[in-house]
Amino acid sequence: MRRSTEMQGARSPALQLLLLSCCVCAAAGYPFKAPLDLDVTPRITVLSSGLQGCRRFQSSAVNYSTMLLEADSERLYVGARGAVFALNASDISASSALTIEWEASPEQKRQCLLKGKDNKTECFNHIRFLQRFNSTHLYMCGTHAYKPLCAYIDEERFVMSSQLEEGREKCPYGPTTGYTALIIDQEMYTASQYEFRSFPDIRRNSPSPTLKTEDAPTRWLNEADFVGSALVRESLGSSTGDDDKIYFFFTERSQEQTTTYSHSRVARVARVCKGDRGGRLTLQKRWTSFLKARLMCSLPEYDFHFNMLRSVFVMRGHMPQDTLFYGIFGLEWKNVKASAVCRFSLSEVQEAFQGPYMENQDADSKWKEYTGKIPDPRPGTCITDALRARGINVSTSLPDDALNFVRRHPLMSQQVQPSDRRPLLFRRTTDYTHMAVHMIQGLDGQKYHVLYMGTDEGWLHKAVEVEGQLHIIEELQLFEEPQPVSNLLISAKQMSVYVGSPSGVLQLPLSNCRRYTSCYDCIFARDPHCAWNGAQCVDIMSHANRSTLIQDIQHGSRGCENTQDDVVQRSRSVRVGDDVLLQCELSSNLATPLWTLDGSELQGYGLNSGFRTGTDGLLIIEARQDQSGMYTCYAVENNIKVAIVTYNVTIRLDLPPPPPVEPTEDPYDLFTTLPAPTEHPSSERPLPPPPAPLLPHSELLSPRNMEAMYLSLITILGGLCVVLTVVLVYVGFCLRVGNRGKYSLRAAAAAYPNIKKHNRNKKQHRSSSHMELKTISSHCNGNGICNGISKQHNGDIQDGGFLQIVPGEAHPSPNKESPPPAPPLPPTPQLPSPECDFPNGLSATLPSVLRRMNGNSYVLLRQSDSENTSPLCYSFAEELNRILEKRKHTQLLPRPDESSV
Ligand SMILES: *[C@@H]1O[C@H](CO)[C@@H](O)[C@H](O)[C@H]1NC(C)=O
Ligand SMILES: *[C@@H]1O[C@H](CO)[C@@H](O)[C@H](O)[C@H]1NC(C)=O
Ligand SMILES: *[C@@H]1O[C@H](CO)[C@@H](O)[C@H](O)[C@H]1NC(C)=O
Ligand SMILES: *[C@@H]1O[C@H](CO)[C@@H](O)[C@H](O)[C@H]1NC(C)=O
Ligand SMILES: *[C@@H]1O[C@H](CO)[C@@H](O)[C@H](O)[C@H]1NC(C)=O
């Protein structure tokens, strides 16, 4: 629930917050648990910067929405706006891509414009159809600026036939019109509302006779929006001599208003027989086998009906009878995001078509179940052996009374219920657009269905079905710019999932087991592709000898009892009265943190306990000496406690001064407490009062360390000189530039994901003020540039002078946007902003300055000892690495130790 609210909040400034949460290291996970069983939280979150093994294809074209990949194909065909591509399926980013450009002519675009169509979207040639025609040729259709055309593609040479075919009857006119089509034995079946004003229609276009759906006296389709179709070869192994059938999936306006539901739209499945040739007199050139039924996907106990069918995936079994249909459903209310995944078996669908019919006596009355006599042969059935025995071997021989009945009774009374009569998955705040399902046998011998689902904002959710429930293994951010996933395909041969989107095509491995770094991590993930081999989480496909592998998809908890995972050991030395943050990031969104002190659990983290816990660690507030000891952070998941990190915390009255600069063994885990904050001018949040001030500085000067102190002082003063020089240069520079130089240390904060993270988690901490890089007497000059010398609360000027630049309040400059409101922060770790470049070097020294700056902030720099924990912060860690390397050599500042100064 809490997660949902956050997600909703994130939606309005969606992009900024999305990117913000990137830097905020979502690897730490959402701190939220799902209250509703069915509202499933993805176990881990991977941002686009942390995607591994991802390949992309992009070109000048947009709208990569049509994809074709055949079972043993080496090529992935992609239809976009104005172009078709043949990509190497094993690596779509390879330079071997072949292209056919097929744009609408300028004349056609002009006519499109004259028809009042949108020249930014509709007046282009969107490839809507691309499938195999015969062994040597593909067939494609494009909207062609509102005048659809079709063409053959010579597969070997990858060129288009010079002869274009009329596409009016096969392809919709616009890029977003609901549409589905199949080529079966060189006959094309299409379903769409072709022209704007025409009725929706399911057609077989060739050869003649062309068959269509009926519009009068009973309209078979009502504003139908088609999402998918499938051929099921039910003739194979049929004991009754049954025909193959084509199933169509769509949402349409409801006819059957009853008291139990009052929905204006409903999800449907319809079917026709492949051998249908229409009627002789009645239903001439119309389907004689068209029937439709309602697809149900609802949470009856909450009175939630998912009536909008968005996408269908057809999962083929060993036999046609084993076919399963997976559907993604949404709510009718456009402003409410929610998705449900329901699965239907072919036999459930068949049962509905065997059941009673609906009827309405006259146009105005409601549809209700037909209880009268049903003609023989049963209306809407395919030609079977029983009919052939009666001399009816084609649909044109069907008796008129049966066909007349079909004409008026297209709708079945029985609804198609999903397996278990409920969704496999329900998710609020997510709109899934497409999905694909892959089946894999786990080490337990069971066959698992792994679902890959794309969202309208460019995320991919991967989920495994265990006992009728979906466990979301991970959510991957595919694109930095939110955009809907417009197609999804899986290749078992390439072990890849392909994603089409407005901006490009993306190829991802089906699994990435190396992401899991411990046995429990590997087991908790419940990814059927992955197992623990004693040392690593590996892909089971790459292991011939599987007997030693550990996997537990069913429970996600067993098998790791005897494995020893390394626990990170750290120590902290701080002064009495300081606030201390012990970092502990949980990579799983499903884990909860648990802390022990010297082996006993820390109970309650309330206001007076002196502790506060968040998703990223434990905060010791105003440390007391009796709080010294061995702290251990555990991640609790599936009722199993896994130790993550231990801290040996020493809290004492005085501390030795920092020794001379030396490379440290742990250079990235810098931990500093900073003096008490004042409200940051640019912060819009009400912040609680600042915590206690620091002790006087003289305490640091113990005689024993005088020599080291002198050295440090010299170093510090040197550093100060450099900083002041930089400040002067900078101020001079910015003055010259004029009023444009407006900076906030927020920009600096952007370089420190953890700082912002604290901001995000502020509710979990006593105050958010410690998150602000703060302090200082800041007097603004007219240019909105503030600088000052760091001061303590008692007014003493501290040795570590530093620069603070805050946003100007006085002069809103016309040529730039106003600074974004908190919390959205610029996501780039780059300090210089476009308006006014820092003089060279400042960005390199600033991190040291920040660390030295003794605000009450924690300048907590991430440790990069485990790349795995957060791929999201990877680039940041690299950046920091560089900076620290540089500093190590220049030795500007004292050794970054783990103690407060
Ligand atoms: C096509 O791409 C453009 C730009 O990427 C996007 O705005 C538009 O919505 C896309 N249209 C479709 C039909 O995907
Ligand atoms: C596709 O790429 C793979 C690996 O990059 C290469 O081995 C193969 O030859 C390529 N296939 C084609 C058809 O270019
Ligand atoms: C679309 O049409 C408008 C006017 O009808 C014109 O101003 C605009 O430049 C056109 N855009 C494109 C991309 O052709
Ligand atoms: C496939 O269809 C194309 C287009 O009709 C035709 O030119 C080609 O000869 C056909 N190929 C085969 C093998 O039938
Ligand atoms: C259908 O049956 C008639 C005889 O009733 C026969 O002449 C005709 O060849 C049959 N057609 C097919 C396609 O089997």
GROMACS .gro file of N, CA and C in nm, residues 683-769:
model
  261
  683SER      N    1   1.511   2.419   0.003
  683SER     CA    2   1.425   2.308   0.041
  683SER      C    3   1.285   2.358   0.066
  684GLU      N    4   1.191   2.287   0.013
  684GLU     CA    5   1.053   2.324   0.036
  684GLU      C    6   0.989   2.240   0.144
  685ARG      N    7   1.067   2.152   0.199
  685ARG     CA    8   1.009   2.066   0.300
  685ARG      C    9   1.020   2.130   0.437
  686PRO      N   10   0.920   2.113   0.517
  686PRO     CA   11   0.934   2.156   0.656
  686PRO      C   12   1.028   2.058   0.726
  687LEU      N   13   1.134   2.110   0.779
  687LEU     CA   14   1.232   2.021   0.840
  687LEU      C   15   1.229   2.038   0.991
  688PRO      N   16   1.245   1.930   1.061
  688PRO     CA   17   1.247   1.936   1.206
  688PRO      C   18   1.369   2.015   1.255
  689PRO      N   19   1.367   2.055   1.382
  689PRO     CA   20   1.478   2.136   1.435
  689PRO      C   21   1.609   2.059   1.431
  690PRO      N   22   1.718   2.133   1.422
  690PRO     CA   23   1.848   2.067   1.408
  690PRO      C   24   1.891   1.999   1.537
  691PRO      N   25   1.967   1.893   1.524
  691PRO     CA   26   2.017   1.822   1.642
  691PRO      C   27   2.131   1.898   1.710
  692ALA      N   28   2.181   1.834   1.812
  692ALA     CA   29   2.278   1.898   1.900
  692ALA      C   30   2.406   1.940   1.827
  693PRO      N   31   2.468   2.049   1.878
  693PRO     CA   32   2.593   2.095   1.817
  693PRO      C   33   2.710   2.003   1.852
  694LEU      N   34   2.818   2.023   1.785
  694LEU     CA   35   2.936   1.941   1.807
  694LEU      C   36   3.020   1.993   1.922
  695LEU      N   37   3.112   1.911   1.962
  695LEU     CA   38   3.204   1.952   2.067
  695LEU      C   39   3.306   2.048   2.010
  696PRO      N   40   3.368   2.128   2.099
  696PRO     CA   41   3.470   2.222   2.050
  696PRO      C   42   3.584   2.146   1.982
  697HIS      N   43   3.648   2.216   1.894
  697HIS     CA   44   3.747   2.150   1.813
  697HIS      C   45   3.875   2.116   1.887
  698SER      N   46   3.906   2.196   1.989
  698SER     CA   47   4.032   2.177   2.058
  698SER      C   48   4.047   2.035   2.112
  699GLU      N   49   3.937   1.971   2.133
  699GLU     CA   50   3.942   1.836   2.183
  699GLU      C   51   4.027   1.743   2.098
  700LEU      N   52   4.038   1.779   1.975
  700LEU     CA   53   4.110   1.692   1.884
  700LEU      C   54   4.260   1.701   1.903
  701LEU      N   55   4.303   1.808   1.969
  701LEU     CA   56   4.447   1.830   1.976
  701LEU      C   57   4.507   1.762   2.098
  702SER      N   58   4.525   1.635   2.090
  702SER     CA   59   4.593   1.566   2.199
  702SER      C   60   4.742   1.569   2.169
  703PRO      N   61   4.825   1.594   2.272
  703PRO     CA   62   4.968   1.617   2.250
  703PRO      C   63   5.033   1.502   2.173
  704ARG      N   64   4.988   1.385   2.202
  704ARG     CA   65   5.048   1.269   2.140
  704ARG      C   66   5.046   1.282   1.987
  705ASN      N   67   4.947   1.350   1.941
  705ASN     CA   68   4.928   1.353   1.797
  705ASN      C   69   4.962   1.489   1.736
  706MET      N   70   5.035   1.568   1.817
  706MET     CA   71   5.061   1.704   1.769
  706MET      C   72   5.131   1.704   1.634
  707GLU      N   73   5.228   1.615   1.622
  707GLU     CA   74   5.306   1.615   1.500
  707GLU      C   75   5.217   1.584   1.379
  708ALA      N   76   5.140   1.481   1.397
  708ALA     CA   77   5.047   1.443   1.290
  708ALA      C   78   4.953   1.557   1.261
  709MET      N   79   4.916   1.626   1.371
  709MET     CA   80   4.821   1.735   1.357
  709MET      C   81   4.880   1.846   1.272
  710TYR      N   82   5.006   1.879   1.299
  710TYR     CA   83   5.070   1.984   1.220
  710TYR      C   84   5.068   1.947   1.072
  711LEU      N   85   5.108   1.826   1.050
  711LEU     CA   86   5.108   1.780   0.911
  711LEU      C   87   4.970   1.798   0.849
  712SER      N   88   4.871   1.754   0.925
  712SER     CA   89   4.734   1.764   0.875
  712SER      C   90   4.698   1.909   0.848
  713LEU      N   91   4.737   1.993   0.948
  713LEU     CA   92   4.701   2.134   0.934
  713LEU      C   93   4.760   2.193   0.808
  714ILE      N   94   4.887   2.160   0.786
  714ILE     CA   95   4.951   2.212   0.666
  714ILE      C   96   4.876   2.166   0.543
  715THR      N   97   4.844   2.038   0.546
  715THR     CA   98   4.770   1.983   0.432
  715THR      C   99   4.637   2.054   0.417
  716ILE      N  100   4.570   2.071   0.530
  716ILE     CA  101   4.438   2.132   0.526
  716ILE      C  102   4.447   2.275   0.474
  717LEU      N  103   4.548   2.348   0.529
  717LEU     CA  104   4.562   2.487   0.485
  717LEU      C  105   4.593   2.492   0.336
  718GLY      N  106   4.674   2.399   0.293
  718GLY     CA  107   4.701   2.391   0.149
  718GLY      C  108   4.572   2.371   0.073
  719GLY      N  109   4.494   2.279   0.124
  719GLY     CA  110   4.365   2.249   0.060
  719GLY      C  111   4.277   2.371   0.059
  720LEU      N  112   4.279   2.441   0.174
  720LEU     CA  113   4.197   2.561   0.187
  720LEU      C  114   4.236   2.663   0.082
  721CYS      N  115   4.367   2.680   0.067
  721CYS     CA  116   4.416   2.774  -0.033
  721CYS      C  117   4.360   2.739  -0.170
  722VAL      N  118   4.373   2.614  -0.202
  722VAL     CA  119   4.327   2.571  -0.334
  722VAL      C  120   4.178   2.599  -0.348
  723VAL      N  121   4.105   2.565  -0.243
  723VAL     CA  122   3.961   2.584  -0.250
  723VAL      C  123   3.928   2.731  -0.265
  724LEU      N  124   3.995   2.814  -0.185
  724LEU     CA  125   3.965   2.957  -0.193
  724LEU      C  126   4.000   3.012  -0.330
  725THR      N  127   4.112   2.966  -0.383
  725THR     CA  128   4.148   3.009  -0.517
  725THR      C  129   4.038   2.974  -0.614
  726VAL      N  130   3.996   2.853  -0.599
  726VAL     CA  131   3.892   2.806  -0.690
  726VAL      C  132   3.767   2.890  -0.674
  727VAL      N  133   3.735   2.922  -0.548
  727VAL     CA  134   3.617   3.003  -0.523
  727VAL      C  135   3.633   3.138  -0.592
  728LEU      N  136   3.750   3.198  -0.575
  728LEU     CA  137   3.771   3.329  -0.634
  728LEU      C  138   3.758   3.321  -0.786
  729VAL      N  139   3.824   3.224  -0.840
  729VAL     CA  140   3.816   3.208  -0.985
  729VAL      C  141   3.672   3.188  -1.027
  730TYR      N  142   3.606   3.109  -0.950
  730TYR     CA  143   3.468   3.076  -0.984
  730TYR      C  144   3.378   3.198  -0.977
  731VAL      N  145   3.392   3.271  -0.864
  731VAL     CA  146   3.309   3.389  -0.846
  731VAL      C  147   3.336   3.487  -0.959
  732GLY      N  148   3.464   3.505  -0.986
  732GLY     CA  149   3.499   3.596  -1.094
  732GLY      C  150   3.437   3.551  -1.224
  733PHE      N  151   3.449   3.429  -1.247
  733PHE     CA  152   3.396   3.373  -1.372
  733PHE      C  153   3.246   3.394  -1.381
  734CYS      N  154   3.180   3.361  -1.272
  734CYS     CA  155   3.034   3.370  -1.276
  734CYS      C  156   2.988   3.514  -1.281
  735LEU      N  157   3.066   3.603  -1.218
  735LEU     CA  158   3.028   3.743  -1.227
  735LEU      C  159   3.036   3.788  -1.372
  736ARG      N  160   3.139   3.740  -1.437
  736ARG     CA  161   3.151   3.776  -1.577
  736ARG      C  162   3.034   3.719  -1.656
  737VAL      N  163   3.001   3.600  -1.622
  737VAL     CA  164   2.891   3.537  -1.695
  737VAL      C  165   2.761   3.611  -1.667
  738GLY      N  166   2.758   3.679  -1.554
  738GLY     CA  167   2.638   3.755  -1.523
  738GLY      C  168   2.552   3.681  -1.423
  739ASN      N  169   2.426   3.697  -1.438
  739ASN     CA  170   2.336   3.642  -1.339
  739ASN      C  171   2.301   3.496  -1.362
  740ARG      N  172   2.371   3.436  -1.452
  740ARG     CA  173   2.326   3.303  -1.489
  740ARG      C  174   2.379   3.196  -1.395
  741GLY      N  175   2.483   3.227  -1.323
  741GLY     CA  176   2.541   3.122  -1.240
  741GLY      C  177   2.462   3.099  -1.113
  742LYS      N  178   2.375   3.008  -1.118
  742LYS     CA  179   2.296   2.980  -0.999
  742LYS      C  180   2.309   2.835  -0.965
  743TYR      N  181   2.359   2.816  -0.849
  743TYR     CA  182   2.390   2.679  -0.812
  743TYR      C  183   2.330   2.645  -0.680
  744SER      N  184   2.310   2.523  -0.668
  744SER     CA  185   2.268   2.472  -0.539
  744SER      C  186   2.360   2.357  -0.507
  745LEU      N  187   2.383   2.342  -0.383
  745LEU     CA  188   2.457   2.222  -0.347
  745LEU      C  189   2.373   2.100  -0.371
  746ARG      N  190   2.248   2.126  -0.399
  746ARG     CA  191   2.166   2.014  -0.443
  746ARG      C  192   2.230   1.950  -0.565
  747ALA      N  193   2.293   2.034  -0.644
  747ALA     CA  194   2.360   1.977  -0.760
  747ALA      C  195   2.470   1.884  -0.713
  748ALA      N  196   2.536   1.929  -0.608
  748ALA     CA  197   2.640   1.842  -0.554
  748ALA      C  198   2.576   1.717  -0.494
  749ALA      N  199   2.467   1.741  -0.427
  749ALA     CA  200   2.400   1.626  -0.366
  749ALA      C  201   2.362   1.525  -0.471
  750ALA      N  202   2.336   1.575  -0.589
  750ALA     CA  203   2.299   1.482  -0.695
  750ALA      C  204   2.410   1.383  -0.722
  751ALA      N  205   2.530   1.425  -0.689
  751ALA     CA  206   2.642   1.334  -0.713
  751ALA      C  207   2.649   1.227  -0.606
  752TYR      N  208   2.570   1.243  -0.504
  752TYR     CA  209   2.577   1.149  -0.392
  752TYR      C  210   2.445   1.083  -0.369
  753PRO      N  211   2.422   0.978  -0.443
  753PRO     CA  212   2.292   0.913  -0.436
  753PRO      C  213   2.247   0.886  -0.294
  754ASN      N  214   2.339   0.853  -0.211
  754ASN     CA  215   2.296   0.815  -0.077
  754ASN      C  216   2.237   0.930   0.000
  755ILE      N  217   2.285   1.046  -0.031
  755ILE     CA  218   2.234   1.161   0.040
  755ILE      C  219   2.088   1.179   0.005
  756LYS      N  220   2.062   1.168  -0.123
  756LYS     CA  221   1.924   1.185  -0.164
  756LYS      C  222   1.838   1.072  -0.114
  757LYS      N  223   1.900   0.961  -0.105
  757LYS     CA  224   1.826   0.848  -0.055
  757LYS      C  225   1.776   0.877   0.085
  758HIS      N  226   1.862   0.940   0.160
  758HIS     CA  227   1.818   0.976   0.294
  758HIS      C  228   1.699   1.066   0.287
  759ASN      N  229   1.704   1.154   0.190
  759ASN     CA  230   1.590   1.241   0.172
  759ASN      C  231   1.464   1.162   0.150
  760ARG      N  232   1.479   1.063   0.067
  760ARG     CA  233   1.362   0.985   0.033
  760ARG      C  234   1.309   0.911   0.155
  761ASN      N  235   1.402   0.867   0.233
  761ASN     CA  236   1.360   0.785   0.346
  761ASN      C  237   1.340   0.867   0.471
  762LYS      N  238   1.318   0.993   0.453
  762LYS     CA  239   1.325   1.077   0.570
  762LYS      C  240   1.222   1.041   0.674
  763LYS      N  241   1.113   0.986   0.631
  763LYS     CA  242   1.012   0.950   0.728
  763LYS      C  243   1.064   0.849   0.827
  764GLN      N  244   1.161   0.774   0.784
  764GLN     CA  245   1.209   0.670   0.871
  764GLN      C  246   1.315   0.720   0.967
  765HIS      N  247   1.359   0.838   0.946
  765HIS     CA  248   1.461   0.890   1.034
  765HIS      C  249   1.401   1.000   1.119
  766ARG      N  250   1.471   1.029   1.222
  766ARG     CA  251   1.419   1.128   1.312
  766ARG      C  252   1.400   1.260   1.241
  767SER      N  253   1.496   1.295   1.164
  767SER     CA  254   1.484   1.421   1.093
  767SER      C  255   1.548   1.406   0.958
  768SER      N  256   1.502   1.486   0.870
  768SER     CA  257   1.563   1.482   0.738
  768SER      C  258   1.674   1.584   0.728
  769SER      N  259   1.686   1.663   0.832
  769SER     CA  260   1.781   1.772   0.821
  769SER      C  261   1.923   1.721   0.805
   0.00000   0.00000   0.00000
